[in-house]
C-alpha positions as a Markdown table, in Angstrom:
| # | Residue | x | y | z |
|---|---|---|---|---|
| 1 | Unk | -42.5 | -60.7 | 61.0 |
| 2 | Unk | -38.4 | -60.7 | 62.0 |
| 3 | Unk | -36.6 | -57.5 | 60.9 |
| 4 | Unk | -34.2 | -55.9 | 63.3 |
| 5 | Unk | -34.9 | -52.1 | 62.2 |
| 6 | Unk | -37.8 | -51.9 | 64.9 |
| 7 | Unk | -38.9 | -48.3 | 63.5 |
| 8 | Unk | -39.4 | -50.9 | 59.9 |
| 9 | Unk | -41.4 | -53.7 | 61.7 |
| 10 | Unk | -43.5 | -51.5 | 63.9 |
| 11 | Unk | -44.3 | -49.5 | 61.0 |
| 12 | Unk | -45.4 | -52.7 | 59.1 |
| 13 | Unk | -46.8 | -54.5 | 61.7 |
| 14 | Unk | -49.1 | -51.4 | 62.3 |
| 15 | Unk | -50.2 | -51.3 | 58.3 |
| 16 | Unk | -50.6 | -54.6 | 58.4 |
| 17 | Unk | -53.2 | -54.6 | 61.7 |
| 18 | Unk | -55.0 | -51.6 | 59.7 |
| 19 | Unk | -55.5 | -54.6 | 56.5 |
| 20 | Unk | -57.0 | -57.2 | 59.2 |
| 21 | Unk | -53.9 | -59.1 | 59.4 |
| 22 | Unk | -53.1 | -60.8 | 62.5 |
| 23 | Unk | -49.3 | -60.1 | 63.2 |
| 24 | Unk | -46.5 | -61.0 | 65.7 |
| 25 | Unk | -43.2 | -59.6 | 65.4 |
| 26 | Unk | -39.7 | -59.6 | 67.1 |
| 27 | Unk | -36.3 | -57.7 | 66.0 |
| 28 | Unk | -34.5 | -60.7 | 67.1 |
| 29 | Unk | -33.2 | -63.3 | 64.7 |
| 30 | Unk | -32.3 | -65.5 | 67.5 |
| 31 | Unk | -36.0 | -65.8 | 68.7 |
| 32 | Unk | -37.2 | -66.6 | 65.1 |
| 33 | Unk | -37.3 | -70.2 | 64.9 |
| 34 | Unk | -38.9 | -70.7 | 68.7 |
| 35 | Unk | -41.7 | -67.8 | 67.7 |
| 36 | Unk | -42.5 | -70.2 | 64.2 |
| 37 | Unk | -42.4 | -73.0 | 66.4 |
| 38 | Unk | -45.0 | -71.7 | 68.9 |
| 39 | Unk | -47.4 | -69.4 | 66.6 |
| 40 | Unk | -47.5 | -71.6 | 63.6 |
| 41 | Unk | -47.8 | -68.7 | 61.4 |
| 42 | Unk | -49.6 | -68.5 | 57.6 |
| 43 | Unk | -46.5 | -66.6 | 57.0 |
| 44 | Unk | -43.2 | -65.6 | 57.7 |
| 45 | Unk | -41.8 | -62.0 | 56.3 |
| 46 | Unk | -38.4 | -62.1 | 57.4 |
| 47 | Unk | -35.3 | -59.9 | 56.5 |
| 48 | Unk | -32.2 | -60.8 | 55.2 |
| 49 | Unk | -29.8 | -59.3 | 57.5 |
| 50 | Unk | -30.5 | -59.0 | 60.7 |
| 51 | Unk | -28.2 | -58.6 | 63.8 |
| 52 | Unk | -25.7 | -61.5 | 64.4 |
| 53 | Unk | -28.3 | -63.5 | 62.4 |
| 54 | Unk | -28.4 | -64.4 | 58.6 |
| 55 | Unk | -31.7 | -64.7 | 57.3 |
| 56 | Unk | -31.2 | -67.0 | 54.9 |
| 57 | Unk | -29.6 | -69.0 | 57.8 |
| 58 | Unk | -33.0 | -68.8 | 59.6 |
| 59 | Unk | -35.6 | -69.7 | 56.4 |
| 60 | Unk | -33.0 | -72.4 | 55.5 |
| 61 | Unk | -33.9 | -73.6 | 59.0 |
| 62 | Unk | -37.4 | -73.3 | 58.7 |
| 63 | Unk | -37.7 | -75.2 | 54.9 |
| 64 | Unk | -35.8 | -77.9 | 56.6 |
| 65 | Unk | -38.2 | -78.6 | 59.6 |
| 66 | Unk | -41.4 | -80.8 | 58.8 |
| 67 | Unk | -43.1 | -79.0 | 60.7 |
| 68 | Unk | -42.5 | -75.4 | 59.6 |
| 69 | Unk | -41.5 | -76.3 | 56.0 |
| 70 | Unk | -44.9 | -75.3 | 54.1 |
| 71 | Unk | -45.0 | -72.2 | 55.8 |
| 72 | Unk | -44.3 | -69.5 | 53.3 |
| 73 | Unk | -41.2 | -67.6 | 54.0 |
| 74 | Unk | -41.6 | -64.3 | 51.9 |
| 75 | Unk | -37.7 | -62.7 | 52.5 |
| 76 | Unk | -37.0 | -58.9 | 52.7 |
| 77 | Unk | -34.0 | -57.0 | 51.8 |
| 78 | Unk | -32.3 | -53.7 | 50.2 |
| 79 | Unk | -29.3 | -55.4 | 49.4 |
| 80 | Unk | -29.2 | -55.7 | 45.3 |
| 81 | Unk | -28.4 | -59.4 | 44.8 |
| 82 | Unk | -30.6 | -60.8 | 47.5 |
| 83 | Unk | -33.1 | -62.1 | 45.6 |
| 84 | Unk | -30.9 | -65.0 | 43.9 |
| 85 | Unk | -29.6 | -66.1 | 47.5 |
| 86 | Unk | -32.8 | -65.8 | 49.1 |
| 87 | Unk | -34.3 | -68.6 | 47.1 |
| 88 | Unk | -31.3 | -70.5 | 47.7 |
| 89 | Unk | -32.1 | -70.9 | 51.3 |
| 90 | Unk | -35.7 | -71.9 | 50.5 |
| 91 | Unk | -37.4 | -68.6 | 50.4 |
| 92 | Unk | -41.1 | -68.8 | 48.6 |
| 93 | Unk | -40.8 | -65.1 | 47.9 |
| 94 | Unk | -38.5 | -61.9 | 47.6 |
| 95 | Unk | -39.7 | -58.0 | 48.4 |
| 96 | Unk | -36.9 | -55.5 | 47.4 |
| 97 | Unk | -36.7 | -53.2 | 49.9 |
| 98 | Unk | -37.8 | -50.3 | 50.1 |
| 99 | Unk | -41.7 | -51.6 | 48.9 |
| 100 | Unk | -44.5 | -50.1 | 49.0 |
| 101 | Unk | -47.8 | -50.9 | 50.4 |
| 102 | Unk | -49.2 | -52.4 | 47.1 |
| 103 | Unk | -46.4 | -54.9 | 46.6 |
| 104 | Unk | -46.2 | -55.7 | 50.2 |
| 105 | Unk | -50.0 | -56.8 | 50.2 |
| 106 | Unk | -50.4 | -58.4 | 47.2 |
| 107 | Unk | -46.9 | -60.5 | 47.9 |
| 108 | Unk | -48.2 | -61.5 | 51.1 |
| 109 | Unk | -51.9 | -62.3 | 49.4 |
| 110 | Unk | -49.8 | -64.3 | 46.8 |
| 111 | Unk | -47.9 | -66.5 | 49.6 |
| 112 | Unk | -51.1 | -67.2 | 52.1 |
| 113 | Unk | -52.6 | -70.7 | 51.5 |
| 114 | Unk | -56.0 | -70.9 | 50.0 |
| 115 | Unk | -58.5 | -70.2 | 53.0 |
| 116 | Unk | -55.7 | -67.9 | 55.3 |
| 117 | Unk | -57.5 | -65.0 | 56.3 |
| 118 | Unk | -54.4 | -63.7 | 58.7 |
| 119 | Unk | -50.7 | -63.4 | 58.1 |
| 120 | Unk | -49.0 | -64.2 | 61.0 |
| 121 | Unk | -45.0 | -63.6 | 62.5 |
């Protein structure tokens, strides 16, 4: 999970620990692409704007690798036209912030692979 509003991704890593999910997180966009790279994650819940980082700049990244690029990427944002742009850049799913719990799980159960038991990063 990559949102820069740590009080957000503390909040939803600790939800998603208490629904069995296996979850790594970091604030920083610029880490990102090196954390995919050496978790291999089920998933990737990443927000749109983050500090000095576009999102969509990141999942653009990640849709492009052969490596990373059937890795969901499930994007987060409060801004109102996001959800257009986000798919643009490759996104396999958009969460209108603010969510709750509901939609959060069942977007996430939507994105993981037949088989995934754990969302990770």
């Amino acid at each position: 999970m990559i949102d820069d509003n740590v009080d957000i991704l503390l909040a939803l890593q600790e939800l998603l620990k208490f629904y069995n999910y296996d979850v790594v997180v970091t604030e920083r966009g610029e880490e990102a692409i090196d954390l995919v790279n050496e978790v291999k994650p089920d998933l990737v819940i990443l927000d749109l704007m983050l500090s000095g980082v576009d999102g969509r700049e990141i999942c653009a990244h990640l849709k492009s690798d052969a490596t990373n690029k059937d890795i969901p990427v499930v994007m987060i944002s409060a801004h109102p036209h996001a959800s257009q742009t986000v798919k643009e850049a490759g996104a396999d799913d958009f969460l209108p912030k603010p969510f709750d719990i509901s939609s959060l799980l069942s977007t996430i159960q939507k994105n993981l692979s037949p088989g995934a038991t754990v969302a990770k990063a």
